[in-house]
Coordinates of C-alpha atoms in Angstrom, one line a residue:
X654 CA -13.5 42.0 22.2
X655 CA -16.5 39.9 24.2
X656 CA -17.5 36.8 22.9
X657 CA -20.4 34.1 23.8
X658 CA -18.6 30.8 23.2
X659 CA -15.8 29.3 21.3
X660 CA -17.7 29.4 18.1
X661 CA -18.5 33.0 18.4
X662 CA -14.8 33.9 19.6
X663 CA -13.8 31.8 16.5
X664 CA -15.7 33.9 14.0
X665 CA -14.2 36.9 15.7
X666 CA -11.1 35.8 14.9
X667 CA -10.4 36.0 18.9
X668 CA -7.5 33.3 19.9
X669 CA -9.4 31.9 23.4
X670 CA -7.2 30.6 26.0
X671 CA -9.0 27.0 25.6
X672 CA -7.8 27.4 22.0
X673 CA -4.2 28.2 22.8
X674 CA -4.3 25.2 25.1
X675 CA -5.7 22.8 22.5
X676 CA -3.4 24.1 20.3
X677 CA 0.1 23.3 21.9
X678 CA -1.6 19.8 22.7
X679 CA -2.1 18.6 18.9
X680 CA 0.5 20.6 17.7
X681 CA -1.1 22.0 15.5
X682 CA -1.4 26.4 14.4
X683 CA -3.9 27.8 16.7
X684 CA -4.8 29.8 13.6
X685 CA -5.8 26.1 12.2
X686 CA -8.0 25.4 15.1
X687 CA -9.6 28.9 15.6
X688 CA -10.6 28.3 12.2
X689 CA -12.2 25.1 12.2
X690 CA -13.9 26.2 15.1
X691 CA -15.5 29.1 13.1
X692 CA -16.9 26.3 10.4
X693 CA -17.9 24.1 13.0
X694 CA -15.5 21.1 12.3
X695 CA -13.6 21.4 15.5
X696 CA -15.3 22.1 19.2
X697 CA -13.6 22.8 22.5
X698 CA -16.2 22.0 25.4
X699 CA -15.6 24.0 27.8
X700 CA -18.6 25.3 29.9
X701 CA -17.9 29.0 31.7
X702 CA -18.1 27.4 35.2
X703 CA -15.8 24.4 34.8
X704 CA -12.7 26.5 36.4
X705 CA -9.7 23.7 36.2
X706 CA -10.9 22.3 33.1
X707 CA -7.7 21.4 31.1
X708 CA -9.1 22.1 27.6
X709 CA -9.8 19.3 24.8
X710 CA -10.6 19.6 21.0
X711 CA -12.5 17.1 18.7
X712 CA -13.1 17.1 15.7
X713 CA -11.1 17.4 12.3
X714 CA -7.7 16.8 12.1
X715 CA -7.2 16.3 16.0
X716 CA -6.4 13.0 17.8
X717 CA -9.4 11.1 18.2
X718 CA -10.8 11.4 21.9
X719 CA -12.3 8.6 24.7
X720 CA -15.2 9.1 26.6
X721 CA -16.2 7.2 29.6
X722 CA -19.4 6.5 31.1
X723 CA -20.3 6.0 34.4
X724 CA -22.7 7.4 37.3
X725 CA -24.9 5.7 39.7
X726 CA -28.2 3.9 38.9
X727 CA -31.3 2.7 41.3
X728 CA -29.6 -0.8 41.8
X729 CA -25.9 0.6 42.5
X730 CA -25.9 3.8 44.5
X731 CA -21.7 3.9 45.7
X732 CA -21.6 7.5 45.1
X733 CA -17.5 6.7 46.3
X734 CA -16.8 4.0 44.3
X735 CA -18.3 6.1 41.3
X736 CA -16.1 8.8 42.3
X737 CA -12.7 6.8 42.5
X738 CA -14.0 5.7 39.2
X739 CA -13.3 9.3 37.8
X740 CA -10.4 9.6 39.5
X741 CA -9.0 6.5 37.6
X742 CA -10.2 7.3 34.4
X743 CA -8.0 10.8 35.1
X744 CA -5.0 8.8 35.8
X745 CA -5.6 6.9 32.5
X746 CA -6.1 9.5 30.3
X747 CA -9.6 9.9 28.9
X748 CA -10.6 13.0 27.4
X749 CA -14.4 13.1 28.7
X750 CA -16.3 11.3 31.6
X751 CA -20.0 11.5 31.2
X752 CA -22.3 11.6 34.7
X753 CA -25.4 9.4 33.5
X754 CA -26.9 9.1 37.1
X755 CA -30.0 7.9 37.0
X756 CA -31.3 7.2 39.9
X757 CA -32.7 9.9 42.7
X758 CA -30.5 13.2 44.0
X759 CA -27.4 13.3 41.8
X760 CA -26.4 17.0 42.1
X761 CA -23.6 16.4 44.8
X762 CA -22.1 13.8 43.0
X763 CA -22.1 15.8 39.7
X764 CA -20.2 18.7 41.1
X765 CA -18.2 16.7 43.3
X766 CA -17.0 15.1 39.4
X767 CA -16.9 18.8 37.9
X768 CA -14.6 20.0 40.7
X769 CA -12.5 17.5 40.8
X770 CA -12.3 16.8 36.9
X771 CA -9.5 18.6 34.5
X772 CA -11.6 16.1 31.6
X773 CA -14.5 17.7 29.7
X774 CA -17.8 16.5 31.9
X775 CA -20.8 15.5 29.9
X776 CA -24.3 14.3 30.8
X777 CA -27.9 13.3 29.7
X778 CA -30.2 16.1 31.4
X779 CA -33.4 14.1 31.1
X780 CA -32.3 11.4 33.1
X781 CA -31.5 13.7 35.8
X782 CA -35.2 14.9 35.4
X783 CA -36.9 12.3 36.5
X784 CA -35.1 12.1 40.4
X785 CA -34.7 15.8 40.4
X786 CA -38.2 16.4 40.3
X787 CA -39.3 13.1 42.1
X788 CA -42.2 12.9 38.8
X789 CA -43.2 10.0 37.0
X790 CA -41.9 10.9 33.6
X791 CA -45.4 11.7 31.9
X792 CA -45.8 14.6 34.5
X793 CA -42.7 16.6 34.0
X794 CA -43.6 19.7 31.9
X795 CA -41.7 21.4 29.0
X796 CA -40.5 24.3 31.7
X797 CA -39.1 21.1 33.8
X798 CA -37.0 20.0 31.2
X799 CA -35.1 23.0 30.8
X800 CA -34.9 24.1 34.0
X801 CA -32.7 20.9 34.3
X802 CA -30.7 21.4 31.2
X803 CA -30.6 25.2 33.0
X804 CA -29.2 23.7 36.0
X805 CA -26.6 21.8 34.5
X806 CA -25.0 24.5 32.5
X807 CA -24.9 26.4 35.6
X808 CA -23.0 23.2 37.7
X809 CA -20.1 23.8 34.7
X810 CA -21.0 20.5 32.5
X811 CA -19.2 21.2 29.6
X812 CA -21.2 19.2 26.7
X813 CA -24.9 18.0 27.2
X814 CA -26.4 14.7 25.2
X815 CA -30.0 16.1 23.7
X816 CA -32.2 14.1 21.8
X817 CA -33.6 16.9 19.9
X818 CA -33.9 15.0 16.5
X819 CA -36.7 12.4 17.4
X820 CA -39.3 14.4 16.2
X821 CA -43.4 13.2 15.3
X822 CA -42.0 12.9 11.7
X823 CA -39.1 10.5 13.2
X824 CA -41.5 8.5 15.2
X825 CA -44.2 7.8 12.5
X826 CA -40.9 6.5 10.1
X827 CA -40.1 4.4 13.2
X828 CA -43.5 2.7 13.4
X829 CA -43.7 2.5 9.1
X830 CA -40.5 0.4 9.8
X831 CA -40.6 -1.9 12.3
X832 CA -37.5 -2.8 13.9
X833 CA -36.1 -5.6 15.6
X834 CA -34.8 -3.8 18.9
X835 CA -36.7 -0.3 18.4
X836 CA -35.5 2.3 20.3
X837 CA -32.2 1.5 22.4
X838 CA -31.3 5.1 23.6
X839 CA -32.0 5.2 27.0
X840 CA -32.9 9.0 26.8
X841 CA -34.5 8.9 23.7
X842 CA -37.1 5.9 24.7
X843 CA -38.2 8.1 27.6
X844 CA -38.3 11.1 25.1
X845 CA -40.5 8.5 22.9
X846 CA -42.4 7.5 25.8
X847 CA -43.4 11.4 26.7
X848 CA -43.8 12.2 23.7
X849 CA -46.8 9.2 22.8
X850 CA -47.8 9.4 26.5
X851 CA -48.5 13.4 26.6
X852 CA -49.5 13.3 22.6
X853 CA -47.2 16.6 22.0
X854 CA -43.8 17.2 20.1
X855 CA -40.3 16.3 21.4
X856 CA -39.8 19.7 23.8
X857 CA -36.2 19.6 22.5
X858 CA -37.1 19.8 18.6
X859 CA -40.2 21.6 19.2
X860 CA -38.2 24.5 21.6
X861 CA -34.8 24.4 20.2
X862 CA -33.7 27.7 20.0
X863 CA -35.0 27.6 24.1
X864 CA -32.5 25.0 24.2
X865 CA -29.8 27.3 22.0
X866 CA -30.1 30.2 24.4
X867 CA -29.2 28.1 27.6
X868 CA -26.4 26.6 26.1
X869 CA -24.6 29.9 24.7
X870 CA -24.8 31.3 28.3
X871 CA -22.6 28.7 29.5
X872 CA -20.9 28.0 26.1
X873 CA -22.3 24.0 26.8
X874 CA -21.7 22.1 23.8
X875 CA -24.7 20.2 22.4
X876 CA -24.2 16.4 21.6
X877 CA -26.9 15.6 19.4
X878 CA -28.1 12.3 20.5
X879 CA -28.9 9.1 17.8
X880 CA -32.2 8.4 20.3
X881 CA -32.5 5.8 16.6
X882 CA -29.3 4.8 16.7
X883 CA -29.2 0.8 16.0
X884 CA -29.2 -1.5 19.1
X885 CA -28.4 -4.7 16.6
X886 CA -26.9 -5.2 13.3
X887 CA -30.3 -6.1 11.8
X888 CA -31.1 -2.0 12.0
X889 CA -28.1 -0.8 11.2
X890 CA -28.1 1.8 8.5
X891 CA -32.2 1.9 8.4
X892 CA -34.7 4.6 7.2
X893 CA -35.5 5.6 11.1
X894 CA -32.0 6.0 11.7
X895 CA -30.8 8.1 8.5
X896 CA -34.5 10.0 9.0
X897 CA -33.1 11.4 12.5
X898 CA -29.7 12.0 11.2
X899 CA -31.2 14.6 8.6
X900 CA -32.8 16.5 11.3
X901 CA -29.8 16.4 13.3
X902 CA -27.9 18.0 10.5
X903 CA -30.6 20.5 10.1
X904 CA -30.5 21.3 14.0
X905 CA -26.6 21.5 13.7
X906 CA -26.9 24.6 10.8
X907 CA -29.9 26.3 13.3
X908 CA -27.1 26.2 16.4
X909 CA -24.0 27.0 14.7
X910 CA -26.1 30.4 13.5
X911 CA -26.2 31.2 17.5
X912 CA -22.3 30.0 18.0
X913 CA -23.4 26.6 19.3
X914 CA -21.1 23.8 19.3
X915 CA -22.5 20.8 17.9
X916 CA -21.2 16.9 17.9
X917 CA -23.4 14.7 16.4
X918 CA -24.1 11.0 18.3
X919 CA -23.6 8.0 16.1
X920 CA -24.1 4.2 16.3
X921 CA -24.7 2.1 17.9
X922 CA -24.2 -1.7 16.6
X923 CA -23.0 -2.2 13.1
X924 CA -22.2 -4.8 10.6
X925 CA -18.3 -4.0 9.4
X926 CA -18.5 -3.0 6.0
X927 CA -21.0 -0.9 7.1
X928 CA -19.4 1.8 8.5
X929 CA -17.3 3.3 6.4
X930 CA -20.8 4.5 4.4
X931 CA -21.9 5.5 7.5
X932 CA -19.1 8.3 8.5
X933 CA -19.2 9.8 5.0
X934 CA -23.2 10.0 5.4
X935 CA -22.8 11.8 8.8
X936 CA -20.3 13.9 7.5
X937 CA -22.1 14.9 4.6
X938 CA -25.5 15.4 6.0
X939 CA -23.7 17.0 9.3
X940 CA -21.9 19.5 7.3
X941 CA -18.6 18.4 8.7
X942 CA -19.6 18.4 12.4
X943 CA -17.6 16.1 15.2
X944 CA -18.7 12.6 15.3
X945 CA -19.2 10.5 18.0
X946 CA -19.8 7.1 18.5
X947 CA -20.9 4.5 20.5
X948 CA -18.9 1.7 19.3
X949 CA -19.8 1.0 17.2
X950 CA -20.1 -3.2 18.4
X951 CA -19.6 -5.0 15.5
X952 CA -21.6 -8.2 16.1
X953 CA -24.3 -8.7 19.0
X954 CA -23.3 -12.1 20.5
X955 CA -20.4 -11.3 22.4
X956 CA -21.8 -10.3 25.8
X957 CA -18.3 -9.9 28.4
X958 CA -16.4 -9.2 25.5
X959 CA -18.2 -6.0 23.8
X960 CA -15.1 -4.0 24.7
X961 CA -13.2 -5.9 22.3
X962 CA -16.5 -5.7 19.4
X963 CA -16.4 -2.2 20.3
X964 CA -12.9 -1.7 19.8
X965 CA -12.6 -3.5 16.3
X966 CA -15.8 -1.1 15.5
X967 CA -14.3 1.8 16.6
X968 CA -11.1 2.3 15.3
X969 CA -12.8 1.4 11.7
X970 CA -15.0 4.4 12.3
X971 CA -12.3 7.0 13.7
X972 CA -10.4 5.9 10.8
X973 CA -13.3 6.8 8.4
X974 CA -14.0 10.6 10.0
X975 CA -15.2 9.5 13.6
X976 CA -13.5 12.1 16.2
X977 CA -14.2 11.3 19.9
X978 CA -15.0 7.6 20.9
X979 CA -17.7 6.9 23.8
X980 CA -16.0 3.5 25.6
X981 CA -17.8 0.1 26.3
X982 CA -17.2 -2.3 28.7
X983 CA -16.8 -5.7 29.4
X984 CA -20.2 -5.6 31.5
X985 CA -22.0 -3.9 28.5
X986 CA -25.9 -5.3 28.6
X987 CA -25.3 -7.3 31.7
X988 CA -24.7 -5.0 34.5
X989 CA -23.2 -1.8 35.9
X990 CA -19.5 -1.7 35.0
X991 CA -17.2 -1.7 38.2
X992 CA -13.7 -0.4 38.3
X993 CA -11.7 -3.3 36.1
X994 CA -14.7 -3.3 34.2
X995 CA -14.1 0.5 33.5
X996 CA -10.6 -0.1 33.4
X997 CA -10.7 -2.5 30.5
X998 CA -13.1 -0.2 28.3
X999 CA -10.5 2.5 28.1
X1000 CA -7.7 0.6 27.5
X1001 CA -10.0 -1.2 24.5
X1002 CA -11.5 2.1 23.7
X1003 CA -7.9 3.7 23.8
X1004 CA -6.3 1.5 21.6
X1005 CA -9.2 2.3 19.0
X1006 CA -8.6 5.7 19.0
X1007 CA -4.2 5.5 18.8
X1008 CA -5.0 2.9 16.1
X1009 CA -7.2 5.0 13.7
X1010 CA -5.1 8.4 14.4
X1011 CA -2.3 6.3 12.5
X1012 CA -4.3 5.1 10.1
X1013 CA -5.7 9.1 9.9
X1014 CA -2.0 10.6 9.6
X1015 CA -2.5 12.1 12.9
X1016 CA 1.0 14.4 13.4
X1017 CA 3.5 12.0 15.2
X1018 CA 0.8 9.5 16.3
X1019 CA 3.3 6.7 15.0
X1020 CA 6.2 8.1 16.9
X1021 CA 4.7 6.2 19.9
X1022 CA 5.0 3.0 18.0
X1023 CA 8.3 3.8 17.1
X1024 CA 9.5 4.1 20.7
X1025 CA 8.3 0.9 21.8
X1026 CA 9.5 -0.7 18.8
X1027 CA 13.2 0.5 19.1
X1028 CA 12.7 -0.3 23.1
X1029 CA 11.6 -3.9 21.9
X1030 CA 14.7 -4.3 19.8
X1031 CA 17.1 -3.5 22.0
X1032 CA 15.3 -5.6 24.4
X1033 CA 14.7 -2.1 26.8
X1034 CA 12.0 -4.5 29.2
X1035 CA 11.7 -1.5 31.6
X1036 CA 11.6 1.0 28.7
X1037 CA 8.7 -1.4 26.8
X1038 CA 6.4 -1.0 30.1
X1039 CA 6.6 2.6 30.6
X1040 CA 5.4 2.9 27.2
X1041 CA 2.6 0.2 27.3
X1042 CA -0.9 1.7 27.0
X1043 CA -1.7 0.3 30.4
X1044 CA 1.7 -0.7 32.0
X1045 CA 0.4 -1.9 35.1
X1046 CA -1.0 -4.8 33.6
X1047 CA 2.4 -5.0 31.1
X1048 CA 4.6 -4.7 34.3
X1049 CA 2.3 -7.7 35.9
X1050 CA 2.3 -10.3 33.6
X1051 CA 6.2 -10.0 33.2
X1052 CA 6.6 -10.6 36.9
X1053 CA 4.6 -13.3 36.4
X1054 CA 6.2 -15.7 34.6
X1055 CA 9.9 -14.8 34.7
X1056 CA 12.3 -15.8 32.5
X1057 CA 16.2 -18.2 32.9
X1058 CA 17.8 -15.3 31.0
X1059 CA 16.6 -11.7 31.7
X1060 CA 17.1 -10.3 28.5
X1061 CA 14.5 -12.7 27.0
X1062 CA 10.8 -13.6 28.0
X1063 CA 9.5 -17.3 28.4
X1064 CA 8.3 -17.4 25.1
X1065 CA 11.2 -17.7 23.1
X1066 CA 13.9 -17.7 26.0
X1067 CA 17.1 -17.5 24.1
X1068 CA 15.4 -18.4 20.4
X1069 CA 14.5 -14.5 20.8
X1070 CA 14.5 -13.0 17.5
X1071 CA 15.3 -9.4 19.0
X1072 CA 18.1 -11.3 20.6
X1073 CA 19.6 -13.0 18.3
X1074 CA 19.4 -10.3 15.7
X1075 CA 21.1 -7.7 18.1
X1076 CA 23.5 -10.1 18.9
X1077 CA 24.8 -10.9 15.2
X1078 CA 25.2 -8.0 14.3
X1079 CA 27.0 -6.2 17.1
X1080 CA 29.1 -8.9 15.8
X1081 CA 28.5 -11.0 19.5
X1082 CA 28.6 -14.8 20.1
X1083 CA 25.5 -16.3 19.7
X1084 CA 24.6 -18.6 22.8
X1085 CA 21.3 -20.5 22.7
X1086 CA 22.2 -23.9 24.0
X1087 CA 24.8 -23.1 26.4
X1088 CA 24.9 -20.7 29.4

C-alpha cells in the first residue's frame, strides 16, 4: 500500500520503517505507536528527503525529547563554529536541532546540518525569507512565503515552526489587552508586523490548506508556533495567549484531516503553579496533540542562569503532558549562545526531560537512577562517571580535587556514608582515624 506521511500510513494500518525504529527505541508495541500516530498523539518527523535520519517519536507515552537551537545571526556569521555546534549536540544526545539562521544566504549551512544530522532538523521558514529573497519584510508576497516553506521541505527539514494561529481576530484581542512584553516570538512579531504593515490576513491562517499540501509532499511536520506565547510572568496564561491556542487546536483538526503531523508550541515564561493548568488546557483544546515548550522560565530576573529557570520549568511541564522540550541557555536574552553556552542548555534541558519521564512512569526511565545509585554505593567512581549525564564535566571535577583515600571524595574523606555502610556490613573494620 502507498502512503503520504506517517499519519496517513498510520490510518492504513501500514507499520513504516520510522515506526519500527521508534518503536524498538521506547520499547514500546509498534502496534501502540502506529496507533497513536493515527489519533494524532504521537508524530515521527521525518521529512522524505532526510536520508540518514535516525527516527524520533514525541508525544504520548514516549520519553520526553530536547531540542536545541542554534544557527547564525547578522552579528555572528561562524557558519563552522555553528556547525561543530551540531555536531556536539549529536554527541550529547538531543533529539532535534533547529536551524534558526537569520541573517543572509543560509541554504548551505542548512543542508550541510541535514546531511550531516541523524537528529530530526527543524526550522522557522519566515526567517529564512527575509535573506533569501534580499526584501524588506513588507515586500515579500504570499507566493514568497511558500516558495520558502517549499524550499525547505525539499532540503529534508523534517518539522517546520509556522505561526498560522495569529490571525486579525488574534491581533485585535492582543491590542484589547495590553501586555507588558507584547509579542516575543521572533517569527510571529514579523508575522504581526506584515500583517499591520500590508493591512491583509496572516498568509499562513488565511492559506492553510496551501500550507497542508506542501507539507504532506514531504511528510514535514507542522509545529504550530505560540507567536502569543508569554515573554514574562505578568502575561502568562492571558486572553491573547489562550485566544491563539484555540485556533491552533482548530488548525490541528484541519491538518490531521490531510495526514499532517501537528505539535503545538507552548510557553514561554510562567509563574509555577501555573503550568500544570496550562498542559491540561493545551491538551484539551489540542485534542491530545504533542506539546512543546519553550521553558517554560519560571521567573524573569535570572539573566546567565535561565538554563536553570528553564529547567525547574520544564520538567514541571513534561511532567504535566509536555512531550519534547526546546533548550535555553545560559546566554538567553543577552547574546548568541556559544558552544559551553550550548553545552550547558542540554545538559539543564536534559535533566528536565529524565526528571519528568520518572515522574511520567516512562518504561525503565528509573533504571538509570538505579545504576548510578548501586555504582554510588559500592563506591564504583569510574562506573558513577560513565553514567553521569555529562561525564566529562563528572570526570573533571573529580580530578580536581583528589582525595587521601581513593575510595572516598574530599567531602567526607573517610566519614563517607557509602563507606562506612559497605564496610559494616561486609562485616570489615571500620578505619576513620587511622590509616
Amino acid at each position: 500500500m502507498n502512503y503520504t506521511t506517517q499519519m496517513d500510513a498510520a490510518k492504513k494500518g501500514i507499520i513504516t520503517h520510522e515506526m519500527k525504529v521508534v518503536s524498538e527505541k521506547e520499547n514500546i508495541d509498534v502496534e501502540i505507536i502506529r496507533g497513536l500516530i493515527a489519533e494524532g498523539k504521537i508524530v515521527i518527523p521525518a521529512n522524505k528527503n532526510h536520508k540518514n535520519i535516525s527516527a524520533e517519536g514525541v508525544g504520548q507515552g514516549l520519553r520526553t525529547k530536547i531540542n536545541v537551537n542554534l544557527g547564525i545571526s547578522k552579528d555572528c556569521q561562524n557558519f563552522d563554529l555553528e556547525l561543530e555546534k551540531v555536531r556536539t549536540a549529536i554527541e550529547m544526545k538531543a533529539e532535534a536541532i533547529m536551524d534558526l539562521s537569520n541573517y543572509g544566504k543560509t541554504e548551505g549551512l542548512r543542508k550541510k546540518i541535514i546531511d550531516i544530522s541523524p537528529a530530526m532538523i527543524g526550522t522557522v521558514p519566515i526567517y529564512d525569507a527575509l535573506g533569501f529573497y534580499d526584501k524588506e519584510l513588507k515586500d515579500i508576497t504570499v507566493d514568497e512565503f511558500f516558495d520558502v516553506v517549499e524550499k525547505h521541505g525539499k532540503d529534508g527539514v523534517d518539522f517546520i515552526t509556522i505561526h498560522a494561529g495569529i490571525n486579525k481576530e488574534t491581533i485585535e484581542t492582543l491590542k484589547r489587552n495590553k501586555r507588558l512584553t507584547n509579542i516575543v516570538s521572533r517569527g510571529g512579531s514579523l508575522l504581526f508586523a506584515w500583517m499591520e504593515l500590508n493591512k491583509k490576513e496572516n498568509p499562513f491562517y488565511e492559506y492553510f490548506d496551501r500550507l497542508l499540501d506542501i507539507c504532506a509532499k514531504y511528510d514535514m511536520t507542522i509545529s504550530l508556533g505560540d507567536a502569543c506565547r508569554p515573554g514574562s510572568l505578568n502575561d502568562a496564561t492571558d486572553a491573547s495567549q489562550i485566544k491563539e491556542l484555540i485556533t491552533l487546536g482548530e488548525l490541528t483538526k484541519r491538518a490531521w484531516e490531510k495526514n499532517v503531523q501537528i505539535i503545538i508550541e507552548g510557553p514561554g515564561h510562567m509563574p509555577l503553579n501555573e503550568i500544570k493548568a496550562n498542559m491540561l488546557l493545551q491538551k484539551k483544546l489540542c485534542y491530545g496533540a504533542p506539546f512543546y515548550v519553550l521553558g517554560p522560565l519560571v521567573t524573569d530576573v535570572a539573566p546567565g542562569y535561565d538554563h536553570i529557570t528553564s529547567a525547574i520549568g520544564g520538567a514541571i511541564a513534561a511532567t504535566y503532558g509536555a512531550d519534547f522540550l526546546c533548550y535555553v541557555t545560559p546566554a538567553e536574552h543577552l547574546r548568541l549562545p556559544n558552544l559551553e553556552d550550548m553545552k550547558e542548555g542540554i545538559v539543564a534541558t536534559r535533566i528536565a526531560a529524565h526528571a519528568a519521564d520518572i515522574a511520567k512512569g516512562i518504561p525503565n526511565a528509573i533504571d538509570w537512577d538505579n545504576e548510578m545509585s548501586a555504582a554510588r554505593a559500592d563506591l564504583d567512581w569510574e562506573g558513577m562517571i560513565g553514567l553521569s549525564i555529562d561525564p566529562e564535566k563528572a570526570k573533571r571535577y573529580r580530578e580536581e580535587s583528589k582525595p587521601h583515600d581513593a575510595e572516598t571524595c574530599t567531602m567526607c574523606g573517610k566519614m563517607c556514608s557509602m563507606r562506612t555502610m559497605k564496610k559494616i556490613l561486609n562485616g570489615e573494620d571500620l578505619n576513620i582515624i587511622r590509616d
